[in-house]
XYZ file of C-alpha atoms in Angstrom:
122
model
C 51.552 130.139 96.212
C 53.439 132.914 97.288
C 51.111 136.248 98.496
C 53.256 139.510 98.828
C 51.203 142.900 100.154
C 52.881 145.649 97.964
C 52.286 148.381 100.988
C 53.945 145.996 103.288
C 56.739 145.494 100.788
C 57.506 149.507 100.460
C 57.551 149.679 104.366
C 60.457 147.265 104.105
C 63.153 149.470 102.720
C 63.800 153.238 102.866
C 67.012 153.378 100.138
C 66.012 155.277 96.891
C 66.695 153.863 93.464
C 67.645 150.915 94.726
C 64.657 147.831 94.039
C 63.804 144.829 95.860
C 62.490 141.585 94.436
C 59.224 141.059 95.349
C 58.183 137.870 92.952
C 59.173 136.444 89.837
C 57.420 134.209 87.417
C 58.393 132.984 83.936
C 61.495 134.674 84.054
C 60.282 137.919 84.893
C 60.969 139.999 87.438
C 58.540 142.110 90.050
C 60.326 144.450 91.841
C 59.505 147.256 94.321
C 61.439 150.448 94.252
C 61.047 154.038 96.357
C 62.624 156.897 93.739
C 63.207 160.535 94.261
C 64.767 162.871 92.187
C 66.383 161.993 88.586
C 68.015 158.778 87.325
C 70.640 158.391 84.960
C 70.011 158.423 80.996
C 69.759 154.866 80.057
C 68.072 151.909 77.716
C 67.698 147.971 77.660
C 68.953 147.072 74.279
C 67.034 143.882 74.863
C 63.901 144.147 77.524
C 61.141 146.581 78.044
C 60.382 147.642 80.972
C 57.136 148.364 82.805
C 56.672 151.427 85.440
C 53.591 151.239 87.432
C 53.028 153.839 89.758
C 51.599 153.441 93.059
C 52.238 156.436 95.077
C 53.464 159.653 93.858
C 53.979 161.079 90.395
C 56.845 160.075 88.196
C 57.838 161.398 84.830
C 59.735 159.145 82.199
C 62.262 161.626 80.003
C 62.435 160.368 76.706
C 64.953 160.947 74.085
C 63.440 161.013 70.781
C 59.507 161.427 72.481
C 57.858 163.409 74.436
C 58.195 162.598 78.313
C 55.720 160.255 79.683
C 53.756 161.631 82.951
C 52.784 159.084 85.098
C 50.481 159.284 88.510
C 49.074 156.703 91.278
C 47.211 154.151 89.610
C 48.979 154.738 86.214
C 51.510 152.210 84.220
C 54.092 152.529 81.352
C 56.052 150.725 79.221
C 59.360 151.849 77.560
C 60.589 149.729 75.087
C 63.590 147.763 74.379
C 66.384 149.864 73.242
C 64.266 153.295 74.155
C 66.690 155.729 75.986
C 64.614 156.952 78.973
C 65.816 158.817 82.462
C 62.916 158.274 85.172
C 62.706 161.601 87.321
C 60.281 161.746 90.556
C 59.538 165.192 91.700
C 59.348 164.232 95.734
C 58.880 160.640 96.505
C 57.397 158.147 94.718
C 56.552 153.968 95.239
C 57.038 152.183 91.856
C 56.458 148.999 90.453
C 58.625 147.390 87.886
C 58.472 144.280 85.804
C 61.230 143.166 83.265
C 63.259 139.983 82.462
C 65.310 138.691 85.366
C 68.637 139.719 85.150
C 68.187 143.244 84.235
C 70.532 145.771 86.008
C 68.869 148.747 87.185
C 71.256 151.182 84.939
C 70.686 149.233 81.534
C 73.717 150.544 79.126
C 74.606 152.991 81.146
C 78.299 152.390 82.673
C 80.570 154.143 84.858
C 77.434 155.979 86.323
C 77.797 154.637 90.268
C 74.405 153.809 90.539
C 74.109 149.916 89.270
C 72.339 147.925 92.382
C 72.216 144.433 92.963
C 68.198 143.790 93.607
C 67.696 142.761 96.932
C 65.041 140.198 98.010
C 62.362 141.880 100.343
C 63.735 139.095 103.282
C 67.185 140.771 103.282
């Protein structure tokens, strides 16, 4: 059994927007990401993905809701096919979990700012 320390993971990387793998399991995907600033408008036709905050404040823009505020401690889910644009006002540590496979960007093309995720050992 693999054991990964999440604080030790963040203090791995300093790259924005840009997440690293930290375990997978049943073809999921837990990843680690630091994000500052605004994303690009985007959705997963087929996944939802799950924010989980664990430093920082991060709001999820929402097309057709109401954004989605989200602090330290606090967790999210947008759902498949949901256009969303994650925006963190300063720094902020995230959490995600989708299916494996699942680009960064979603639908979103042309944009410049699809990432490869890295493994935490690279």
């Amino acid at each position: 059994m693999d054991v990964v320390d999440i604080d030790a993971a963040f203090e791995r990387f300093e790259e924005t927007w840009s997440p690293r793998l930290a375990a997978s399991l049943n073809g999921q995907e837990l990843k680690v990401a630091k994000l500052e600033g605004a994303f690009v408008w985007h959705s997963h036709p087929d996944a939802d993905e799950l924010f989980w905050v664990i430093e920082g404040d991060l709001t999820i823009e929402l097309r057709e809701e109401p954004d989605r505020h989200l602090s330290a401690g606090q967790l999210g889910v947008v759902p498949a096919g949901v256009e969303h644009r994650p925006v963190a006002d300063g720094l902020a540590k995230v959490v995600l979990f989708e299916p494996a496979g699942t680009e960064n960007t979603g639908d979103a093309e042309g944009t410049g700012r699809t990432r490869e995720v890295e493994s935490l050992e690279d």
